[in-house]
CSV table of C-alpha atoms and ligand atoms in Angstrom, one decimal:
chain,number,residue,atom,x,y,z
A,1,MET,CA,-8.5,7.9,-6.3
A,2,GLU,CA,-12.2,6.9,-5.8
A,3,THR,CA,-13.9,4.2,-7.8
A,4,ARG,CA,-16.0,6.7,-9.7
A,5,ASP,CA,-12.9,8.7,-10.7
A,6,VAL,CA,-11.4,5.5,-12.2
A,7,VAL,CA,-14.5,4.9,-14.3
A,8,ARG,CA,-14.6,8.5,-15.4
A,9,GLN,CA,-11.0,8.5,-16.4
A,10,ALA,CA,-11.2,5.3,-18.3
A,11,ILE,CA,-14.2,6.5,-20.3
A,12,GLU,CA,-12.6,9.9,-20.9
A,13,ALA,CA,-9.4,8.3,-22.2
A,14,GLY,CA,-11.4,6.1,-24.6
A,15,VAL,CA,-10.2,2.9,-22.9
A,16,GLN,CA,-11.9,-0.4,-23.9
A,17,LEU,CA,-10.3,-3.0,-21.7
A,18,VAL,CA,-9.0,-2.6,-18.2
A,19,PHE,CA,-6.6,-5.4,-17.0
A,20,PHE,CA,-6.4,-6.4,-13.3
A,21,LEU,CA,-2.8,-7.6,-13.0
A,22,TYR,CA,-1.1,-9.5,-10.3
A,23,CYS,CA,2.3,-11.2,-10.0
A,24,ASP,CA,2.3,-14.8,-9.1
A,25,ASN,CA,4.6,-17.1,-7.1
A,26,GLY,CA,6.6,-17.7,-10.3
A,27,GLY,CA,7.2,-14.0,-10.8
A,28,ILE,CA,5.0,-14.1,-13.9
A,29,ILE,CA,2.7,-11.1,-14.4
A,30,ARG,CA,-0.8,-12.4,-15.1
A,31,GLY,CA,-4.3,-11.0,-15.0
A,32,LYS,CA,-7.7,-10.7,-16.5
A,33,GLY,CA,-9.3,-7.8,-18.4
A,34,THR,CA,-12.8,-6.3,-18.1
A,35,HIS,CA,-14.6,-4.2,-20.6
A,36,VAL,CA,-14.9,-0.6,-19.5
A,37,ALA,CA,-18.8,-1.0,-19.5
A,38,ARG,CA,-18.5,-3.5,-16.6
A,39,LEU,CA,-15.6,-1.7,-14.9
A,40,GLU,CA,-17.7,0.0,-12.1
A,41,GLN,CA,-19.1,-3.3,-11.0
A,42,ARG,CA,-15.9,-5.2,-11.2
A,43,LEU,CA,-14.0,-2.6,-9.2
A,44,ARG,CA,-16.3,-3.6,-6.4
A,45,THR,CA,-16.7,-7.3,-7.0
A,46,GLY,CA,-13.3,-8.1,-8.5
A,47,ILE,CA,-12.8,-10.8,-11.2
A,48,GLY,CA,-12.8,-14.4,-10.2
A,49,LEU,CA,-9.6,-16.5,-10.3
A,50,THR,CA,-9.0,-20.1,-9.5
A,51,VAL,CA,-7.0,-20.7,-6.3
A,52,ALA,CA,-4.8,-23.1,-8.4
A,53,MET,CA,-3.0,-20.2,-10.1
A,54,GLN,CA,-0.7,-19.7,-7.0
A,55,ALA,CA,0.3,-23.3,-7.4
A,56,MET,CA,1.3,-22.9,-11.1
A,57,SER,CA,5.0,-23.1,-12.0
A,58,ASP,CA,6.8,-21.0,-14.5
A,59,MET,CA,6.1,-23.7,-17.1
A,60,ASP,CA,2.3,-23.7,-16.2
A,61,GLN,CA,2.6,-27.0,-14.5
A,62,LEU,CA,0.2,-27.2,-11.6
A,63,GLN,CA,2.1,-28.2,-8.4
A,64,ALA,CA,0.4,-30.3,-5.7
A,65,VAL,CA,-0.4,-27.8,-3.0
A,66,PRO,CA,-3.2,-28.6,-0.5
A,67,GLY,CA,-6.2,-26.4,-1.1
A,68,MET,CA,-4.9,-25.1,-4.4
A,69,GLY,CA,-6.5,-27.5,-6.9
A,70,PRO,CA,-9.6,-27.3,-9.2
A,71,VAL,CA,-12.0,-26.3,-6.4
A,72,GLY,CA,-12.0,-22.8,-4.9
A,73,GLU,CA,-11.9,-19.2,-6.0
A,74,VAL,CA,-10.4,-15.9,-5.0
A,75,ARG,CA,-11.1,-12.5,-6.4
A,76,LEU,CA,-8.7,-10.1,-8.3
A,77,VAL,CA,-9.6,-6.8,-6.7
A,78,PRO,CA,-7.7,-3.8,-8.1
A,79,ASP,CA,-6.3,-1.0,-6.1
A,80,PRO,CA,-7.9,2.2,-7.5
A,81,GLN,CA,-4.7,4.2,-6.9
A,82,THR,CA,-2.9,2.1,-9.5
A,83,PHE,CA,-5.2,2.9,-12.5
A,84,THR,CA,-2.9,3.5,-15.5
A,85,VAL,CA,-3.8,4.1,-19.1
A,86,LEU,CA,-1.1,2.4,-21.2
A,87,PRO,CA,0.6,5.0,-23.4
A,88,TYR,CA,1.8,2.1,-25.7
A,89,ALA,CA,-1.7,0.6,-26.0
A,90,PRO,CA,-4.0,3.6,-25.4
A,91,LYS,CA,-7.2,1.7,-25.6
A,92,ARG,CA,-6.1,-0.3,-22.6
A,93,ALA,CA,-5.5,0.4,-19.0
A,94,VAL,CA,-4.0,-1.7,-16.1
A,95,MET,CA,-4.6,-1.8,-12.4
A,96,LEU,CA,-2.6,-3.7,-9.9
A,97,ALA,CA,-4.8,-6.2,-8.0
A,98,ASP,CA,-4.8,-7.9,-4.6
A,99,LEU,CA,-6.0,-11.5,-4.3
A,100,LEU,CA,-8.9,-11.5,-1.9
A,101,THR,CA,-11.0,-14.3,-0.4
A,102,LEU,CA,-14.7,-14.6,-1.2
A,103,GLN,CA,-15.2,-12.9,2.2
A,104,GLY,CA,-13.2,-9.9,0.9
A,105,GLU,CA,-10.2,-10.6,3.2
A,106,PRO,CA,-6.6,-10.6,1.9
A,107,TRP,CA,-5.9,-14.2,0.7
A,108,GLY,CA,-3.0,-15.9,2.6
A,109,ALA,CA,-1.3,-16.6,-0.7
A,110,CYS,CA,-1.5,-13.0,-2.1
A,111,PRO,CA,2.0,-11.6,-2.6
A,112,ARG,CA,0.8,-7.9,-2.7
A,113,SER,CA,-1.1,-8.3,0.5
A,114,PHE,CA,2.1,-9.9,2.1
A,115,LEU,CA,4.0,-6.7,1.2
A,116,LYS,CA,1.3,-4.5,2.6
A,117,ARG,CA,1.4,-6.5,5.8
A,118,MET,CA,5.2,-6.0,6.1
A,119,VAL,CA,4.8,-2.3,5.3
A,120,GLN,CA,2.2,-2.1,8.2
A,121,LYS,CA,4.5,-3.9,10.5
A,122,ALA,CA,7.3,-1.4,9.8
A,123,ALA,CA,4.8,1.5,10.1
A,124,ALA,CA,3.8,0.3,13.6
A,125,GLN,CA,7.5,0.9,14.5
A,126,GLY,CA,7.5,4.3,12.9
A,127,LEU,CA,9.4,3.1,9.8
A,128,ARG,CA,8.8,3.5,6.1
A,129,LEU,CA,10.8,1.6,3.5
A,130,ARG,CA,11.6,3.4,0.3
A,131,ALA,CA,13.0,1.4,-2.6
A,132,ALA,CA,13.9,1.3,-6.2
A,133,PHE,CA,14.4,-1.6,-8.5
A,134,GLU,CA,17.3,-1.1,-10.9
A,135,PRO,CA,16.6,-3.3,-13.9
A,136,GLU,CA,19.1,-4.4,-16.5
A,137,TRP,CA,17.7,-6.1,-19.6
A,138,THR,CA,18.8,-7.3,-23.0
A,139,LEU,CA,17.5,-6.1,-26.3
A,140,ALA,CA,17.5,-8.8,-28.9
A,141,ARG,CA,16.1,-9.7,-32.3
A,142,ARG,CA,14.6,-13.0,-33.4
A,143,ARG,CA,16.1,-14.3,-36.6
A,144,ASP,CA,14.2,-16.1,-39.3
A,145,ASP,CA,15.6,-19.5,-38.1
A,146,GLY,CA,14.0,-18.8,-34.6
A,147,THR,CA,17.3,-18.1,-32.8
A,148,VAL,CA,17.6,-14.9,-30.8
A,149,VAL,CA,20.6,-12.6,-31.0
A,150,PRO,CA,21.5,-9.4,-29.1
A,151,ILE,CA,20.8,-6.2,-31.1
A,152,ASP,CA,24.5,-5.1,-30.8
A,153,ASP,CA,27.9,-6.1,-29.6
A,154,SER,CA,28.6,-2.6,-28.2
A,155,LEU,CA,30.9,-2.0,-25.2
A,156,CYS,CA,30.0,-1.0,-21.6
A,157,PHE,CA,28.6,2.5,-21.5
A,158,SER,CA,29.7,3.0,-25.1
A,159,SER,CA,28.1,5.7,-27.2
A,160,VAL,CA,27.8,3.1,-30.0
A,161,GLY,CA,25.4,1.2,-27.8
A,162,MET,CA,23.4,4.4,-27.2
A,163,THR,CA,23.0,4.8,-30.9
A,164,ALA,CA,22.0,1.2,-31.6
A,165,ALA,CA,19.1,1.3,-29.1
A,166,GLN,CA,18.2,5.0,-29.4
A,167,GLU,CA,14.8,4.9,-30.9
A,168,VAL,CA,13.4,2.1,-28.7
A,169,VAL,CA,14.9,3.5,-25.5
A,170,ASP,CA,13.6,7.0,-26.2
A,171,ALA,CA,10.1,5.4,-26.7
A,172,ILE,CA,10.4,3.5,-23.5
A,173,VAL,CA,11.4,6.6,-21.6
A,174,ALA,CA,8.4,8.5,-22.9
A,175,ALA,CA,6.1,5.6,-22.1
A,176,LEU,CA,7.4,5.3,-18.5
A,177,GLU,CA,7.1,9.1,-17.9
A,178,ALA,CA,3.5,9.1,-19.3
A,179,GLN,CA,2.7,6.5,-16.5
A,180,GLY,CA,4.2,8.7,-13.8
A,181,LEU,CA,7.5,6.7,-13.4
A,182,GLU,CA,10.4,9.1,-13.1
A,183,VAL,CA,13.4,8.0,-15.1
A,184,GLU,CA,16.7,8.5,-13.4
A,185,GLN,CA,19.5,7.2,-15.6
A,186,TYR,CA,20.1,5.3,-18.8
A,187,TYR,CA,23.1,3.6,-20.3
A,188,PRO,CA,24.1,0.6,-22.4
A,189,GLU,CA,25.6,-2.0,-20.1
A,190,LEU,CA,28.4,-4.5,-20.4
A,191,GLY,CA,26.6,-7.3,-22.1
A,192,HIS,CA,25.8,-7.4,-25.8
A,193,GLY,CA,22.4,-5.6,-26.3
A,194,GLN,CA,22.3,-5.0,-22.5
A,195,GLN,CA,20.5,-1.9,-21.2
A,196,GLU,CA,20.1,-0.3,-17.8
A,197,LEU,CA,17.4,2.2,-17.3
A,198,SER,CA,16.6,3.2,-13.7
A,199,ILE,CA,13.6,4.9,-12.2
A,200,ARG,CA,13.3,6.9,-9.0
A,201,PHE,CA,12.7,5.4,-5.6
A,202,ALA,CA,9.2,5.3,-4.1
A,203,ASP,CA,7.4,3.9,-1.0
A,204,ALA,CA,7.7,0.1,-0.9
A,205,LEU,CA,4.3,-0.8,-2.3
A,206,ARG,CA,4.5,1.8,-5.1
A,207,ALA,CA,8.1,0.7,-5.9
A,208,ALA,CA,6.8,-2.9,-6.4
A,209,ASP,CA,3.8,-1.7,-8.5
A,210,ASN,CA,6.2,0.4,-10.5
A,211,GLN,CA,8.3,-2.7,-11.2
A,212,ILE,CA,5.3,-4.4,-12.8
A,213,LEU,CA,4.5,-1.3,-14.9
A,214,TYR,CA,8.1,-1.1,-15.9
A,215,ARG,CA,8.4,-4.7,-17.0
A,216,GLU,CA,5.2,-4.4,-19.0
A,217,THR,CA,6.4,-1.2,-20.7
A,218,VAL,CA,9.8,-2.4,-21.7
A,219,ARG,CA,8.5,-5.7,-23.1
A,220,ASN,CA,5.7,-4.0,-25.0
A,221,VAL,CA,7.5,-1.1,-26.5
A,222,ALA,CA,10.4,-3.3,-27.5
A,223,TRP,CA,8.0,-5.6,-29.2
A,224,GLN,CA,6.4,-2.7,-31.1
A,225,HIS,CA,9.9,-1.8,-32.4
A,226,GLY,CA,10.5,-5.3,-33.6
A,227,TYR,CA,12.7,-6.4,-30.7
A,228,LEU,CA,12.5,-8.8,-27.8
A,229,ALA,CA,13.4,-7.4,-24.4
A,230,SER,CA,14.6,-10.1,-22.0
A,231,PHE,CA,14.7,-9.7,-18.2
A,232,ALA,CA,16.2,-13.1,-17.8
A,233,PRO,CA,19.1,-13.0,-15.3
A,234,LYS,CA,21.3,-14.7,-17.9
A,235,PRO,CA,19.8,-14.6,-21.3
A,236,PHE,CA,23.0,-15.5,-23.0
A,237,ALA,CA,25.4,-17.8,-21.2
A,238,ASP,CA,28.5,-16.1,-22.4
A,239,GLN,CA,27.3,-12.5,-21.7
A,240,ALA,CA,27.0,-10.4,-18.6
A,241,GLY,CA,23.9,-11.2,-16.5
A,242,ASN,CA,20.9,-8.9,-16.0
A,243,GLY,CA,20.6,-7.8,-12.4
A,244,CYS,CA,17.8,-5.9,-10.8
A,245,HIS,CA,19.5,-4.5,-7.8
A,246,LEU,CA,17.3,-3.4,-5.0
A,247,HIS,CA,18.1,0.0,-3.6
A,248,PHE,CA,16.5,0.8,-0.2
A,249,SER,CA,16.5,3.1,2.8
A,250,LEU,CA,14.3,3.4,5.9
A,251,TRP,CA,12.6,6.7,6.6
A,252,ASP,CA,10.4,8.2,9.4
A,253,LEU,CA,6.7,8.0,8.7
A,254,ALA,CA,6.5,11.6,7.5
A,255,GLY,CA,9.1,10.8,4.9
A,256,GLU,CA,11.4,13.6,6.1
A,257,ARG,CA,14.3,11.8,7.7
A,258,ASN,CA,16.4,9.0,6.2
A,259,LEU,CA,16.9,6.9,9.2
A,260,PHE,CA,19.9,5.1,7.6
A,261,TYR,CA,21.9,8.3,7.5
A,262,ASP,CA,24.3,9.4,10.2
A,263,PRO,CA,27.0,11.9,9.2
A,264,GLU,CA,29.1,11.0,12.2
A,265,ASP,CA,29.7,7.4,11.2
A,266,PRO,CA,32.7,6.6,9.0
A,267,LEU,CA,30.3,5.0,6.5
A,268,GLN,CA,27.6,7.6,7.2
A,269,LEU,CA,25.4,4.7,8.4
A,270,SER,CA,23.1,5.0,11.5
A,271,GLN,CA,22.7,2.2,14.1
A,272,THR,CA,19.3,1.6,12.5
A,273,ALA,CA,21.0,1.0,9.2
A,274,TYR,CA,23.6,-1.4,10.8
A,275,HIS,CA,20.8,-3.5,12.5
A,276,PHE,CA,18.8,-3.6,9.3
A,277,LEU,CA,21.8,-4.5,7.2
A,278,ALA,CA,22.8,-7.2,9.7
A,279,GLY,CA,19.3,-8.7,9.5
A,280,VAL,CA,19.5,-8.8,5.7
A,281,LEU,CA,22.9,-10.5,5.9
A,282,ALA,CA,21.7,-13.0,8.5
A,283,HIS,CA,18.8,-14.1,6.3
A,284,LEU,CA,20.4,-13.6,2.9
A,285,PRO,CA,20.9,-17.2,1.8
A,286,ALA,CA,17.1,-17.7,2.3
A,287,LEU,CA,16.2,-14.3,1.1
A,288,VAL,CA,17.7,-14.9,-2.3
A,289,ALA,CA,15.1,-17.6,-2.8
A,290,LEU,CA,12.8,-14.7,-3.1
A,291,THR,CA,15.0,-12.1,-4.9
A,292,CYS,CA,16.8,-14.6,-7.2
A,293,PRO,CA,14.0,-17.1,-7.6
A,294,SER,CA,14.5,-18.8,-11.0
A,295,VAL,CA,16.7,-21.6,-12.2
A,296,ASN,CA,18.4,-19.1,-14.5
A,297,SER,CA,19.1,-16.7,-11.6
A,298,TYR,CA,22.0,-18.9,-10.5
A,299,ARG,CA,23.6,-18.8,-13.9
A,300,ARG,CA,24.0,-15.1,-13.2
A,301,LEU,CA,25.0,-15.2,-9.5
A,302,GLY,CA,28.7,-16.0,-9.3
A,303,PRO,CA,32.0,-14.7,-8.3
A,304,ARG,CA,33.8,-12.0,-10.4
A,305,THR,CA,30.7,-11.1,-12.4
A,306,TRP,CA,29.7,-8.0,-10.3
A,307,SER,CA,26.5,-9.7,-9.4
A,308,SER,CA,27.7,-10.7,-5.9
A,309,ALA,CA,28.3,-14.3,-4.6
A,310,PHE,CA,29.2,-13.8,-0.9
A,311,VAL,CA,27.3,-12.7,2.2
A,312,CYS,CA,29.2,-9.5,3.0
A,313,TYR,CA,28.9,-5.7,2.7
A,314,GLY,CA,31.1,-2.9,1.7
A,315,PRO,CA,31.1,0.8,0.7
A,316,ASP,CA,30.8,1.0,-3.1
A,317,ASN,CA,31.9,-2.7,-3.3
A,318,ARG,CA,30.2,-4.1,-6.4
A,319,GLU,CA,31.1,-7.6,-5.5
A,320,ALA,CA,29.5,-7.4,-2.1
A,321,ALA,CA,26.0,-8.6,-1.7
A,322,LEU,CA,25.1,-5.3,0.1
A,323,ARG,CA,26.8,-2.3,-1.3
A,324,ILE,CA,26.7,0.9,0.6
A,325,ALA,CA,26.0,3.3,-2.3
A,326,SER,CA,28.0,6.5,-1.8
A,327,PRO,CA,25.5,9.4,-1.6
A,328,PHE,CA,25.4,12.3,-4.0
A,329,TRP,CA,27.3,15.5,-3.0
A,330,GLY,CA,25.0,17.9,-1.2
A,331,GLN,CA,22.2,15.4,-1.0
A,332,GLU,CA,23.7,13.0,1.5
A,333,MET,CA,20.6,12.4,3.6
A,334,ALA,CA,18.3,12.1,0.7
A,335,SER,CA,20.4,9.8,-1.4
A,336,LEU,CA,22.2,7.5,1.1
A,337,ASN,CA,20.9,3.9,0.5
A,338,LEU,CA,21.9,0.3,0.6
A,339,GLU,CA,21.9,-1.8,-2.6
A,340,LEU,CA,21.1,-5.5,-2.6
A,341,LYS,CA,23.0,-7.0,-5.6
A,342,PRO,CA,21.7,-10.5,-5.5
A,343,ALA,CA,18.3,-9.6,-7.0
A,344,ASP,CA,16.9,-10.0,-10.5
A,345,ALA,CA,13.8,-9.2,-12.4
A,346,THR,CA,12.4,-12.8,-12.4
A,347,ALA,CA,11.6,-12.0,-8.7
A,348,ASN,CA,8.0,-11.2,-7.7
A,349,PRO,CA,8.7,-7.6,-6.5
A,350,TYR,CA,6.1,-7.8,-3.7
A,351,LEU,CA,7.8,-11.0,-2.3
A,352,ALA,CA,11.3,-9.5,-2.8
A,353,LEU,CA,10.5,-6.3,-0.9
A,354,GLY,CA,8.3,-8.0,1.7
A,355,GLY,CA,11.1,-10.5,2.4
A,356,LEU,CA,13.7,-7.8,2.6
A,357,LEU,CA,11.6,-5.9,5.1
A,358,ALA,CA,11.0,-9.1,7.2
A,359,ALA,CA,14.8,-9.7,7.3
A,360,GLY,CA,15.7,-6.1,8.1
A,361,LEU,CA,13.1,-5.7,10.8
A,362,ASP,CA,14.3,-8.9,12.4
A,363,GLY,CA,17.8,-7.4,12.5
A,364,LEU,CA,16.3,-4.3,14.2
A,365,ALA,CA,14.2,-6.4,16.6
A,366,ARG,CA,17.2,-8.4,17.7
A,367,GLY,CA,19.7,-5.5,17.6
A,368,LEU,CA,21.9,-7.4,15.3
A,369,GLN,CA,25.3,-6.1,14.2
A,370,PRO,CA,27.2,-7.3,11.1
A,371,ALA,CA,30.3,-9.3,12.0
A,372,GLU,CA,33.4,-7.1,11.8
A,373,GLY,CA,34.9,-9.4,9.1
A,374,GLN,CA,31.8,-9.1,6.9
A,375,ARG,CA,32.8,-5.7,5.8
A,376,VAL,CA,34.8,-6.3,2.7
A,377,ASP,CA,36.8,-3.7,0.8
A,378,VAL,CA,38.2,-6.0,-1.9
A,379,ASP,CA,36.7,-8.5,-4.2
A,380,PRO,CA,35.7,-11.3,-1.8
A,381,ALA,CA,36.6,-13.9,-4.4
A,382,THR,CA,40.3,-12.9,-4.0
A,383,LEU,CA,40.2,-13.9,-0.3
A,384,PRO,CA,41.4,-17.5,0.6
A,385,PRO,CA,38.6,-19.9,1.7
A,386,GLU,CA,40.0,-20.0,5.3
A,387,GLU,CA,39.9,-16.3,5.6
A,388,LEU,CA,36.3,-16.2,4.2
A,389,ALA,CA,35.3,-18.8,6.8
A,390,ARG,CA,37.1,-16.9,9.7
A,391,ARG,CA,35.4,-13.7,8.8
A,392,GLY,CA,31.9,-15.2,8.6
A,393,ILE,CA,31.6,-14.6,4.8
A,394,ARG,CA,29.5,-17.4,3.4
A,395,ARG,CA,29.0,-18.2,-0.2
A,396,LEU,CA,25.5,-17.4,-1.4
A,397,PRO,CA,23.4,-20.4,-2.7
A,398,ALA,CA,24.9,-21.5,-6.0
A,399,SER,CA,21.6,-23.1,-7.3
A,400,LEU,CA,17.9,-22.8,-6.9
A,401,PRO,CA,17.6,-26.0,-4.8
A,402,GLU,CA,20.2,-24.6,-2.4
A,403,ALA,CA,18.3,-21.4,-2.0
A,404,ILE,CA,15.0,-23.3,-1.5
A,405,ALA,CA,16.7,-25.3,1.2
A,406,ALA,CA,17.8,-22.1,2.9
A,407,LEU,CA,14.3,-20.7,2.8
A,408,GLU,CA,12.8,-23.9,4.1
A,409,SER,CA,15.0,-23.6,7.2
A,410,ASP,CA,14.5,-19.9,7.8
A,411,ALA,CA,11.7,-19.6,10.4
A,412,THR,CA,11.6,-15.8,10.3
A,413,LEU,CA,10.9,-15.6,6.6
A,414,LEU,CA,8.5,-18.5,6.6
A,415,GLU,CA,6.5,-17.0,9.4
A,416,ALA,CA,6.4,-13.6,7.7
A,417,LEU,CA,5.2,-15.2,4.5
A,418,GLY,CA,2.5,-17.2,6.3
A,419,PRO,CA,1.7,-20.8,5.7
A,420,ALA,CA,-0.4,-20.4,2.4
A,421,LEU,CA,2.2,-18.3,0.7
A,422,ALA,CA,5.2,-20.1,2.0
A,423,THR,CA,3.8,-23.6,1.1
A,424,SER,CA,2.7,-22.6,-2.4
A,425,TYR,CA,5.8,-20.6,-3.1
A,426,LEU,CA,8.1,-23.4,-2.2
A,427,ALA,CA,6.1,-25.9,-4.2
A,428,VAL,CA,6.2,-23.7,-7.3
A,429,ARG,CA,10.0,-23.2,-6.9
A,430,ARG,CA,10.7,-26.9,-6.3
A,431,GLY,CA,8.6,-27.7,-9.4
A,432,ASP,CA,10.7,-25.4,-11.6
A,433,ALA,CA,13.9,-26.7,-10.1
A,434,ALA,CA,13.0,-30.3,-10.8
A,435,LEU,CA,11.7,-29.6,-14.3
A,436,PHE,CA,14.8,-27.7,-15.5
A,437,ALA,CA,17.1,-30.3,-13.8
A,438,SER,CA,16.0,-32.8,-16.4
A,439,HIS,CA,16.8,-30.5,-19.4
A,440,ASP,CA,19.9,-28.9,-20.8
A,441,GLU,CA,21.3,-25.3,-20.8
A,442,ALA,CA,19.6,-24.4,-24.2
A,443,PHE,CA,16.2,-25.4,-22.8
A,444,GLU,CA,16.8,-23.3,-19.7
A,445,LEU,CA,17.9,-20.2,-21.7
A,446,ARG,CA,15.0,-20.5,-24.1
A,447,HIS,CA,12.3,-20.8,-21.5
A,448,HIS,CA,13.6,-17.9,-19.4
A,449,PHE,CA,14.2,-15.6,-22.2
A,450,TYR,CA,10.8,-13.9,-22.6
A,451,LYS,CA,8.5,-14.8,-19.7
A,452,TYR,CA,9.1,-12.0,-17.3
B,501,LIG,N1,25.3,-6.9,-14.6
B,501,LIG,C1,25.7,-7.0,-13.2
B,501,LIG,C2,24.7,-7.9,-12.5
B,501,LIG,O1,24.5,-9.0,-12.9
B,501,LIG,C3,25.7,-5.6,-12.5
B,501,LIG,C4,26.7,-4.7,-13.1
B,501,LIG,C5,26.7,-3.4,-12.3
B,501,LIG,O2,25.8,-2.6,-12.6
B,501,LIG,O3,27.5,-3.2,-11.4
B,501,LIG,O4,24.3,-7.7,-11.4
B,502,MG,MG1,24.4,-2.1,-13.9
């Protein structure tokens, strides 16, 4: 879409404010809005933003990052392809923005530009990543005393839960569809008030953009129905966690052939798939610092909770970090994909997908193969520690500081992120880890409930 088409569409739709949104190092969606009368100009010039925002923690505490203080400015420049009138707020539209320097170049600390760079790197090798985020979230109600409770105590996939959430879920489905997001499946999940509503895969950048639109939609429509929707990985300590599993496959540039698919292989995986998978496993302890990036993420990631806790893979194994999802009958090539379980919706989707690509491409470049023992066909938590060690099955980081340490020592991921993004990202995450370490569980749950 051209700039002038965006302006025309905005005027025809009766939009007043257009918000240029980005997702920051903390996974928080932020942005600034322009009145439609200034839209044409601001599509070209962007909107100014202090460089300090990429040093801001999830608690809005500015971290000490060289070059990211009170002096300096970048521009929020929106991608015209992402213009979306909001069905739940029809006088408003959003656009997903890149952070550009004053010279108009991608800023080193821009997450969306990082993903674009990784997509280009893959494209130079004839590869195209397609992905879908599979979000789980919790519908809750705020009581008069300020406490928050799930909307129901229904059982996993139970029709009682479908009834409890019917009106709001139907409204969310309609709103997603009006924005061009294709809804795949819906069901009430295991936890009280927990919902899972998945949307169709798309090219990597679009999939990440979709995740931003999705989070906005769920939170807003729930709010309009008098509910809070929480994407926190563990909104209630005694309930199932909210994952946001990442499904992905590599295609040729034309998007015609799924390069992960090989019908001759016992698991229907190609050599390309094994190399990519091995790259992801090799970098996984560091990668989770990007895909499970909040303090609350590690309350979810644990053995025997179906969220994965060990570096291993397996066909349809829901305790393995990488599940080979069995394809649909008659659509094997189209539907074969890998599912990364240690991922949640507090992640910045651009960093999560960019990091995944960097890890997988490294596996391809080095021709890595998963260790034979890393294929697991049981719950890995049932294997004795000696056997896990012998088979090369490591425990995933059990806390944010452990994940940060793994990322700090992963040269491949740090190089892919580049110095500005890596430095600011690590500073923000260290800041959050330190702050929450000095508070209790209730503080952690409260401050993760409704930010993402
Ligand atoms: N809620 C689980 C998680 O935290 C996932 C359950 C499932 O869909 O297998 O990842
Ligand atoms: Mg689920």
